């Protein structure tokens, strides 16, 4: 019995000595885990202990790390600065919004006034159209009464008078002269008669003397096909001649230019002093208007029938305010009929003015009341004339005649040729003329 007890104590002590960590370890309260742990320790030759530690409660002051508090203060300061900056931006945007609102109200008022002016202009245009029709009927009656005296008019020079284009009345010209005139010219001075100032008139004050026009004394009575026919008949004096368009069997008067480029040119357009308004309707550009001895437009319908007689070429003569004269010629020129809006057909260019018309080739004619251009708006409205506009113009010879060359306007609406001084330079003299090739 003692031998057995001695062997058991020796084994127990041996097991206790082999434990590497004398302090033991904390185990869970689960009985199965304990038994399994003990069996495994026993297999490994170790002795394990379980210590039960009572739960401790913390009392007294706690020490916290205050390093994060400093970081929070800096972030709050940054957020406050950002908030102030955003408030300042908000105040600035609010001020801009108030200003833009005021400008928008002013723009609406201007737009309303503009619409009212457009309505008034439309009413004046319709009234002028009806008056033109009435005047045309009167002219037809006068032509019927004076047909027996036409031969006398051809051979004898008339008295001093201002020759007005036969297809447009002087009354209508006076009514529309205020629409387009020399914007830079000073207003006409009021004439005093008996101490009472006279009322201003719409007639231009550019000419210093009443224009005197007389038909040249001709060797043959005419009429002629065109001004080339006039030159071939021995008439070498520039002036107004009566033409008969063979393709339409109609009579018209035109200025024949016999002193430039070997002569024989039929003038179809001329600008020189701003005395005639070129901001016209479709019907007026069709029939023609102006003064044959000054500024005038021959008429699209006459031009169409004239260019059907033969193959014609076009010459555009330009002069600036320094006296420099240039030209542009196109080896073919004719118009399509009114059913195709008098579409422009041009040939090859040559000259020293630069080519500012080929961009308008194959384009329809556009006026304020007939918008046939390629622009979303009406180019005639912005350019203040009638032309073969595209989008919108490289040339605008029927625009506003401004005095002095360079002009200031909201739009490029002067009498310009883009390749010669650009679109913001209004030329002094311009003429378009044609003759057979």
GROMACS .gro file of C-alpha atoms in nm, residues 30-430:
model
  401
   30UNK     CA    1  -1.839   2.497  -2.014
   31UNK     CA    2  -1.786   2.153  -1.857
   32UNK     CA    3  -1.739   1.979  -2.185
   33UNK     CA    4  -1.468   2.219  -2.285
   34UNK     CA    5  -1.296   2.167  -1.953
   35UNK     CA    6  -1.300   1.791  -1.981
   36UNK     CA    7  -1.178   1.796  -2.336
   37UNK     CA    8  -0.907   2.044  -2.245
   38UNK     CA    9  -0.798   1.838  -1.953
   39UNK     CA   10  -0.791   1.518  -2.152
   40UNK     CA   11  -0.587   1.685  -2.422
   41UNK     CA   12  -0.350   1.832  -2.161
   42UNK     CA   13  -0.323   1.497  -2.002
   43UNK     CA   14  -0.238   1.343  -2.332
   44UNK     CA   15   0.023   1.613  -2.384
   45UNK     CA   16   0.172   1.550  -2.043
   46UNK     CA   17   0.069   1.883  -1.889
   47UNK     CA   18  -0.124   1.985  -1.578
   48UNK     CA   19  -0.383   2.262  -1.619
   49UNK     CA   20  -0.556   2.485  -1.363
   50UNK     CA   21  -0.870   2.693  -1.380
   51UNK     CA   22  -0.884   3.027  -1.194
   52UNK     CA   23  -1.212   3.204  -1.125
   53UNK     CA   24  -1.157   3.585  -1.121
   54UNK     CA   25  -1.428   3.802  -0.971
   55UNK     CA   26  -1.582   4.080  -1.195
   56UNK     CA   27  -1.426   4.418  -1.127
   57UNK     CA   28  -1.615   4.747  -1.135
   58UNK     CA   29  -1.437   5.070  -1.240
   59UNK     CA   30  -1.467   5.358  -0.998
   60UNK     CA   31  -1.322   5.705  -0.989
   61UNK     CA   32  -1.218   5.943  -1.272
   62UNK     CA   33  -1.144   5.819  -1.620
   63UNK     CA   34  -0.858   5.960  -1.829
   64UNK     CA   35  -0.946   6.034  -2.194
   65UNK     CA   36  -0.718   6.123  -2.485
   66UNK     CA   37  -0.787   6.487  -2.573
   67UNK     CA   38  -0.588   6.484  -2.902
   68UNK     CA   39  -0.906   6.429  -3.113
   69UNK     CA   40  -1.074   6.734  -2.960
   70UNK     CA   41  -0.813   6.965  -3.111
   71UNK     CA   42  -0.879   6.818  -3.456
   72UNK     CA   43  -1.253   6.875  -3.418
   73UNK     CA   44  -1.201   7.245  -3.340
   74UNK     CA   45  -1.003   7.299  -3.661
   75UNK     CA   46  -1.265   7.118  -3.868
   76UNK     CA   47  -1.541   7.332  -3.719
   77UNK     CA   48  -1.345   7.647  -3.801
   78UNK     CA   49  -1.296   7.528  -4.160
   79UNK     CA   50  -1.666   7.450  -4.193
   80UNK     CA   51  -1.756   7.796  -4.063
   81UNK     CA   52  -1.522   7.961  -4.314
   82UNK     CA   53  -1.673   7.755  -4.598
   83UNK     CA   54  -2.022   7.850  -4.479
   84UNK     CA   55  -1.931   8.221  -4.482
   85UNK     CA   56  -1.785   8.189  -4.832
   86UNK     CA   57  -2.098   8.018  -4.961
   87UNK     CA   58  -2.315   8.286  -4.802
   88UNK     CA   59  -2.111   8.557  -4.975
   89UNK     CA   60  -2.151   8.375  -5.308
   90UNK     CA   61  -2.523   8.345  -5.245
   91UNK     CA   62  -2.550   8.718  -5.181
   92UNK     CA   63  -2.352   8.792  -5.497
   93UNK     CA   64  -2.574   8.561  -5.705
   94UNK     CA   65  -2.881   8.724  -5.556
   95UNK     CA   66  -2.755   9.067  -5.662
   96UNK     CA   67  -2.678   8.943  -6.015
   97UNK     CA   68  -3.025   8.788  -6.036
   98UNK     CA   69  -3.186   9.118  -5.943
   99UNK     CA   70  -2.983   9.300  -6.210
  100UNK     CA   71  -3.066   9.041  -6.476
  101UNK     CA   72  -3.431   9.061  -6.382
  102UNK     CA   73  -3.425   9.435  -6.438
  103UNK     CA   74  -3.255   9.389  -6.776
  104UNK     CA   75  -3.509   9.123  -6.872
  105UNK     CA   76  -3.795   9.360  -6.796
  106UNK     CA   77  -3.631   9.630  -7.006
  107UNK     CA   78  -3.579   9.381  -7.292
  108UNK     CA   79  -3.944   9.280  -7.278
  109UNK     CA   80  -4.045   9.645  -7.297
  110UNK     CA   81  -3.817   9.703  -7.598
  111UNK     CA   82  -3.954   9.389  -7.767
  112UNK     CA   83  -4.309   9.509  -7.711
  113UNK     CA   84  -4.227   9.849  -7.861
  114UNK     CA   85  -4.059   9.680  -8.157
  115UNK     CA   86  -4.366   9.467  -8.226
  116UNK     CA   87  -4.581   9.778  -8.222
  117UNK     CA   88  -4.348   9.945  -8.471
  118UNK     CA   89  -4.361   9.637  -8.694
  119UNK     CA   90  -4.742   9.651  -8.690
  120UNK     CA   91  -4.733  10.019  -8.786
  121UNK     CA   92  -4.481   9.947  -9.061
  122UNK     CA   93  -4.700   9.667  -9.194
  123UNK     CA   94  -4.998   9.900  -9.203
  124UNK     CA   95  -4.795  10.163  -9.391
  125UNK     CA   96  -4.668   9.901  -9.636
  126UNK     CA   97  -5.018   9.777  -9.715
  127UNK     CA   98  -5.139  10.134  -9.758
  128UNK     CA   99  -4.848  10.207  -9.993
  129UNK     CA  100  -4.921   9.893 -10.192
  130UNK     CA  101  -5.283   9.996 -10.247
  131UNK     CA  102  -5.172  10.346 -10.347
  132UNK     CA  103  -4.918  10.201 -10.589
  133UNK     CA  104  -5.188   9.995 -10.756
  134UNK     CA  105  -5.408  10.301 -10.788
  135UNK     CA  106  -5.120  10.506 -10.929
  136UNK     CA  107  -5.036  10.226 -11.174
  137UNK     CA  108  -5.391  10.237 -11.308
  138UNK     CA  109  -5.363  10.613 -11.348
  139UNK     CA  110  -5.032  10.574 -11.531
  140UNK     CA  111  -5.184  10.324 -11.770
  141UNK     CA  112  -5.460  10.569 -11.849
  142UNK     CA  113  -5.203  10.843 -11.906
  143UNK     CA  114  -4.999  10.617 -12.132
  144UNK     CA  115  -5.306  10.544 -12.341
  145UNK     CA  116  -5.378  10.916 -12.381
  146UNK     CA  117  -5.016  11.007 -12.460
  147UNK     CA  118  -4.945  10.721 -12.700
  148UNK     CA  119  -4.999  10.946 -13.002
  149UNK     CA  120  -4.733  11.190 -12.877
  150UNK     CA  121  -4.459  10.935 -12.798
  151UNK     CA  122  -4.265  10.998 -13.118
  152UNK     CA  123  -4.229  11.367 -13.032
  153UNK     CA  124  -4.087  11.283 -12.691
  154UNK     CA  125  -3.820  11.064 -12.848
  155UNK     CA  126  -3.681  11.328 -13.082
  156UNK     CA  127  -3.712  11.644 -12.869
  157UNK     CA  128  -3.538  11.698 -12.534
  158UNK     CA  129  -3.786  11.759 -12.251
  159UNK     CA  130  -3.787  12.055 -12.017
  160UNK     CA  131  -3.587  12.065 -11.696
  161UNK     CA  132  -3.722  11.805 -11.459
  162UNK     CA  133  -3.618  11.529 -11.227
  163UNK     CA  134  -3.667  11.199 -11.405
  164UNK     CA  135  -3.840  10.950 -11.175
  165UNK     CA  136  -3.846  10.584 -11.259
  166UNK     CA  137  -4.164  10.527 -11.465
  167UNK     CA  138  -4.268  10.229 -11.259
  168UNK     CA  139  -4.275  10.406 -10.923
  169UNK     CA  140  -4.448  10.729 -10.822
  170UNK     CA  141  -4.286  11.027 -10.652
  171UNK     CA  142  -4.550  11.024 -10.379
  172UNK     CA  143  -4.459  10.671 -10.279
  173UNK     CA  144  -4.089  10.762 -10.280
  174UNK     CA  145  -4.151  11.054 -10.043
  175UNK     CA  146  -4.354  10.832  -9.811
  176UNK     CA  147  -4.075  10.577  -9.773
  177UNK     CA  148  -3.762  10.794  -9.784
  178UNK     CA  149  -3.749  10.800  -9.404
  179UNK     CA  150  -3.716  10.420  -9.382
  180UNK     CA  151  -3.363  10.417  -9.524
  181UNK     CA  152  -3.142  10.719  -9.569
  182UNK     CA  153  -2.791  10.841  -9.492
  183UNK     CA  154  -2.778  10.785  -9.115
  184UNK     CA  155  -2.467  10.998  -9.066
  185UNK     CA  156  -2.585  11.305  -9.264
  186UNK     CA  157  -2.683  11.611  -9.057
  187UNK     CA  158  -3.057  11.694  -9.051
  188UNK     CA  159  -3.171  11.953  -9.306
  189UNK     CA  160  -3.177  12.307  -9.175
  190UNK     CA  161  -3.513  12.470  -9.139
  191UNK     CA  162  -3.583  12.748  -9.385
  192UNK     CA  163  -3.731  13.060  -9.225
  193UNK     CA  164  -3.997  13.252  -9.411
  194UNK     CA  165  -4.133  13.554  -9.234
  195UNK     CA  166  -3.991  13.437  -8.903
  196UNK     CA  167  -4.191  13.110  -8.905
  197UNK     CA  168  -3.989  12.789  -8.948
  198UNK     CA  169  -4.107  12.561  -9.224
  199UNK     CA  170  -4.201  12.200  -9.159
  200UNK     CA  171  -3.933  11.940  -9.233
  201UNK     CA  172  -3.984  11.731  -9.542
  202UNK     CA  173  -3.882  11.377  -9.633
  203UNK     CA  174  -3.708  11.480  -9.954
  204UNK     CA  175  -3.328  11.448  -9.926
  205UNK     CA  176  -3.115  11.757  -9.893
  206UNK     CA  177  -2.799  11.617 -10.053
  207UNK     CA  178  -2.827  11.781 -10.400
  208UNK     CA  179  -2.743  12.150 -10.388
  209UNK     CA  180  -2.935  12.225 -10.708
  210UNK     CA  181  -3.246  12.073 -10.867
  211UNK     CA  182  -3.132  11.790 -11.093
  212UNK     CA  183  -3.148  11.866 -11.463
  213UNK     CA  184  -3.193  11.572 -11.697
  214UNK     CA  185  -3.233  11.581 -12.072
  215UNK     CA  186  -3.240  11.306 -12.327
  216UNK     CA  187  -2.939  11.312 -12.559
  217UNK     CA  188  -3.001  11.437 -12.908
  218UNK     CA  189  -3.001  11.112 -13.102
  219UNK     CA  190  -2.945  11.039 -13.467
  220UNK     CA  191  -3.213  10.770 -13.468
  221UNK     CA  192  -3.540  10.777 -13.275
  222UNK     CA  193  -3.508  10.424 -13.133
  223UNK     CA  194  -3.622  10.243 -12.928
  224UNK     CA  195  -3.326  10.008 -12.889
  225UNK     CA  196  -3.281   9.653 -12.761
  226UNK     CA  197  -3.024   9.762 -12.502
  227UNK     CA  198  -2.744  10.014 -12.458
  228UNK     CA  199  -2.507   9.810 -12.672
  229UNK     CA  200  -2.754   9.854 -12.957
  230UNK     CA  201  -2.757  10.227 -12.877
  231UNK     CA  202  -2.376  10.240 -12.906
  232UNK     CA  203  -2.378  10.046 -13.232
  233UNK     CA  204  -2.631  10.297 -13.370
  234UNK     CA  205  -2.373  10.574 -13.327
  235UNK     CA  206  -2.494  10.716 -12.994
  236UNK     CA  207  -2.185  10.756 -12.776
  237UNK     CA  208  -2.329  10.995 -12.515
  238UNK     CA  209  -2.420  10.860 -12.172
  239UNK     CA  210  -2.779  10.933 -12.077
  240UNK     CA  211  -3.135  10.800 -12.060
  241UNK     CA  212  -3.257  10.602 -12.360
  242UNK     CA  213  -3.580  10.425 -12.439
  243UNK     CA  214  -3.544  10.048 -12.477
  244UNK     CA  215  -3.782   9.791 -12.618
  245UNK     CA  216  -3.738   9.441 -12.481
  246UNK     CA  217  -3.794   9.212 -12.777
  247UNK     CA  218  -3.860   8.904 -12.563
  248UNK     CA  219  -4.150   9.076 -12.384
  249UNK     CA  220  -4.238   9.353 -12.633
  250UNK     CA  221  -4.236   9.614 -12.358
  251UNK     CA  222  -4.085   9.962 -12.332
  252UNK     CA  223  -3.870  10.094 -12.051
  253UNK     CA  224  -3.618  10.369 -11.988
  254UNK     CA  225  -3.265  10.307 -11.862
  255UNK     CA  226  -2.939  10.491 -11.823
  256UNK     CA  227  -2.680  10.395 -12.085
  257UNK     CA  228  -2.319  10.425 -11.971
  258UNK     CA  229  -2.103  10.489 -12.279
  259UNK     CA  230  -1.786  10.624 -12.114
  260UNK     CA  231  -1.671  10.323 -11.907
  261UNK     CA  232  -1.508  10.003 -12.032
  262UNK     CA  233  -1.575  10.066 -12.404
  263UNK     CA  234  -1.937  10.168 -12.338
  264UNK     CA  235  -2.259   9.988 -12.426
  265UNK     CA  236  -2.353   9.922 -12.061
  266UNK     CA  237  -2.715   9.922 -11.945
  267UNK     CA  238  -2.716  10.044 -11.584
  268UNK     CA  239  -2.945   9.829 -11.370
  269UNK     CA  240  -2.855   9.976 -11.027
  270UNK     CA  241  -2.678  10.286 -10.897
  271UNK     CA  242  -2.599  10.436 -10.556
  272UNK     CA  243  -2.423  10.770 -10.515
  273UNK     CA  244  -2.575  11.006 -10.257
  274UNK     CA  245  -2.833  10.829 -10.039
  275UNK     CA  246  -3.120  11.023 -10.198
  276UNK     CA  247  -3.337  10.715 -10.265
  277UNK     CA  248  -3.462  10.463 -10.012
  278UNK     CA  249  -3.376  10.105 -10.106
  279UNK     CA  250  -3.555   9.935  -9.815
  280UNK     CA  251  -3.849   9.833 -10.037
  281UNK     CA  252  -4.112   9.567 -10.080
  282UNK     CA  253  -4.110   9.278 -10.325
  283UNK     CA  254  -4.347   9.453 -10.569
  284UNK     CA  255  -4.129   9.766 -10.575
  285UNK     CA  256  -3.811   9.568 -10.643
  286UNK     CA  257  -4.001   9.384 -10.914
  287UNK     CA  258  -4.120   9.696 -11.099
  288UNK     CA  259  -3.825   9.927 -11.021
  289UNK     CA  260  -3.790  10.260 -10.841
  290UNK     CA  261  -3.573  10.570 -10.807
  291UNK     CA  262  -3.442  10.845 -11.033
  292UNK     CA  263  -3.292  10.746 -11.367
  293UNK     CA  264  -3.038  11.030 -11.347
  294UNK     CA  265  -2.941  10.941 -10.988
  295UNK     CA  266  -3.002  10.643 -10.763
  296UNK     CA  267  -3.237  10.380 -10.901
  297UNK     CA  268  -3.317  10.012 -10.941
  298UNK     CA  269  -3.420   9.898 -11.289
  299UNK     CA  270  -3.664   9.629 -11.173
  300UNK     CA  271  -3.636   9.251 -11.145
  301UNK     CA  272  -3.906   9.182 -11.402
  302UNK     CA  273  -3.743   9.411 -11.659
  303UNK     CA  274  -3.405   9.262 -11.578
  304UNK     CA  275  -3.540   8.911 -11.633
  305UNK     CA  276  -3.677   8.993 -11.979
  306UNK     CA  277  -3.371   9.200 -12.069
  307UNK     CA  278  -3.128   8.914 -12.002
  308UNK     CA  279  -3.343   8.674 -12.209
  309UNK     CA  280  -3.258   8.865 -12.527
  310UNK     CA  281  -2.893   8.754 -12.540
  311UNK     CA  282  -2.596   8.634 -12.334
  312UNK     CA  283  -2.508   8.920 -12.097
  313UNK     CA  284  -2.217   8.990 -11.864
  314UNK     CA  285  -2.224   9.191 -11.543
  315UNK     CA  286  -1.989   9.470 -11.434
  316UNK     CA  287  -1.994   9.607 -11.076
  317UNK     CA  288  -1.812   9.942 -11.042
  318UNK     CA  289  -1.715  10.049 -10.688
  319UNK     CA  290  -1.563  10.368 -10.545
  320UNK     CA  291  -1.457  10.435 -10.186
  321UNK     CA  292  -1.443  10.766 -10.000
  322UNK     CA  293  -1.077  10.816 -10.088
  323UNK     CA  294  -1.152  10.810 -10.461
  324UNK     CA  295  -1.018  10.462 -10.532
  325UNK     CA  296  -1.215  10.287 -10.808
  326UNK     CA  297  -1.228   9.911 -10.861
  327UNK     CA  298  -1.451   9.672 -11.053
  328UNK     CA  299  -1.574   9.313 -11.059
  329UNK     CA  300  -1.694   9.146 -11.380
  330UNK     CA  301  -1.879   8.817 -11.432
  331UNK     CA  302  -1.876   8.668 -11.781
  332UNK     CA  303  -2.244   8.564 -11.766
  333UNK     CA  304  -2.545   8.703 -11.584
  334UNK     CA  305  -2.919   8.637 -11.596
  335UNK     CA  306  -3.220   8.589 -11.368
  336UNK     CA  307  -3.478   8.315 -11.340
  337UNK     CA  308  -3.847   8.415 -11.363
  338UNK     CA  309  -4.054   8.531 -11.068
  339UNK     CA  310  -4.188   8.177 -11.018
  340UNK     CA  311  -3.831   8.092 -10.909
  341UNK     CA  312  -3.797   8.417 -10.710
  342UNK     CA  313  -3.566   8.580 -10.968
  343UNK     CA  314  -3.283   8.343 -10.877
  344UNK     CA  315  -2.934   8.474 -10.961
  345UNK     CA  316  -2.718   8.297 -11.222
  346UNK     CA  317  -2.356   8.412 -11.243
  347UNK     CA  318  -2.053   8.314 -11.446
  348UNK     CA  319  -1.681   8.336 -11.374
  349UNK     CA  320  -1.534   8.638 -11.194
  350UNK     CA  321  -1.244   8.860 -11.292
  351UNK     CA  322  -1.145   9.209 -11.182
  352UNK     CA  323  -0.959   9.391 -10.903
  353UNK     CA  324  -1.237   9.442 -10.646
  354UNK     CA  325  -1.246   9.086 -10.518
  355UNK     CA  326  -1.529   8.838 -10.563
  356UNK     CA  327  -1.811   8.914 -10.319
  357UNK     CA  328  -2.104   8.805 -10.536
  358UNK     CA  329  -2.033   8.443 -10.626
  359UNK     CA  330  -2.133   8.349 -10.269
  360UNK     CA  331  -2.482   8.467 -10.367
  361UNK     CA  332  -2.489   8.268 -10.692
  362UNK     CA  333  -2.796   8.045 -10.739
  363UNK     CA  334  -2.977   8.225 -10.452
  364UNK     CA  335  -3.331   8.364 -10.467
  365UNK     CA  336  -3.405   8.734 -10.420
  366UNK     CA  337  -3.526   8.834 -10.073
  367UNK     CA  338  -3.711   9.142  -9.951
  368UNK     CA  339  -3.867   9.234  -9.618
  369UNK     CA  340  -4.202   9.083  -9.719
  370UNK     CA  341  -4.062   8.783  -9.917
  371UNK     CA  342  -3.809   8.584  -9.715
  372UNK     CA  343  -3.634   8.342  -9.952
  373UNK     CA  344  -3.284   8.330  -9.799
  374UNK     CA  345  -3.116   8.037  -9.621
  375UNK     CA  346  -3.100   8.211  -9.283
  376UNK     CA  347  -3.341   8.127  -9.001
  377UNK     CA  348  -3.444   8.493  -8.987
  378UNK     CA  349  -3.502   8.746  -9.265
  379UNK     CA  350  -3.171   8.883  -9.397
  380UNK     CA  351  -3.349   9.178  -9.558
  381UNK     CA  352  -3.460   9.287  -9.211
  382UNK     CA  353  -3.102   9.297  -9.083
  383UNK     CA  354  -2.936   9.424  -9.403
  384UNK     CA  355  -3.203   9.691  -9.470
  385UNK     CA  356  -3.242   9.618  -9.840
  386UNK     CA  357  -3.334   9.365 -10.106
  387UNK     CA  358  -3.069   9.126 -10.241
  388UNK     CA  359  -2.989   8.767 -10.337
  389UNK     CA  360  -2.918   8.693  -9.973
  390UNK     CA  361  -2.768   8.364  -9.858
  391UNK     CA  362  -2.676   8.358  -9.484
  392UNK     CA  363  -2.678   8.659  -9.506
  393UNK     CA  364  -2.442   8.860  -9.729
  394UNK     CA  365  -2.090   8.904  -9.865
  395UNK     CA  366  -2.221   9.203 -10.061
  396UNK     CA  367  -2.512   9.437  -9.989
  397UNK     CA  368  -2.524   9.703 -10.258
  398UNK     CA  369  -2.887   9.789 -10.180
  399UNK     CA  370  -2.822   9.860  -9.811
  400UNK     CA  371  -2.814  10.191  -9.623
  401UNK     CA  372  -2.590  10.457  -9.780
  402UNK     CA  373  -2.371  10.583  -9.493
  403UNK     CA  374  -2.156  10.891  -9.536
  404UNK     CA  375  -1.782  10.872  -9.476
  405UNK     CA  376  -1.704  10.502  -9.516
  406UNK     CA  377  -1.678  10.327  -9.179
  407UNK     CA  378  -2.009  10.329  -8.996
  408UNK     CA  379  -2.154  10.209  -8.669
  409UNK     CA  380  -2.469  10.004  -8.676
  410UNK     CA  381  -2.619   9.715  -8.485
  411UNK     CA  382  -2.603   9.510  -8.805
  412UNK     CA  383  -2.390   9.522  -9.119
  413UNK     CA  384  -2.649   9.707  -9.324
  414UNK     CA  385  -2.436   9.952  -9.524
  415UNK     CA  386  -2.359   9.957  -9.896
  416UNK     CA  387  -2.064   9.720  -9.882
  417UNK     CA  388  -1.857   9.475 -10.086
  418UNK     CA  389  -1.684   9.246  -9.834
  419UNK     CA  390  -1.370   9.191 -10.045
  420UNK     CA  391  -1.326   9.568 -10.079
  421UNK     CA  392  -1.294   9.734  -9.732
  422UNK     CA  393  -1.509   9.473  -9.552
  423UNK     CA  394  -1.866   9.472  -9.429
  424UNK     CA  395  -1.840   9.771  -9.194
  425UNK     CA  396  -1.741  10.015  -9.471
  426UNK     CA  397  -2.018  10.182  -9.672
  427UNK     CA  398  -1.900  10.269 -10.024
  428UNK     CA  399  -1.946  10.611 -10.180
  429UNK     CA  400  -2.046  10.510 -10.534
  430UNK     CA  401  -2.177  10.181 -10.668
   0.00000   0.00000   0.00000
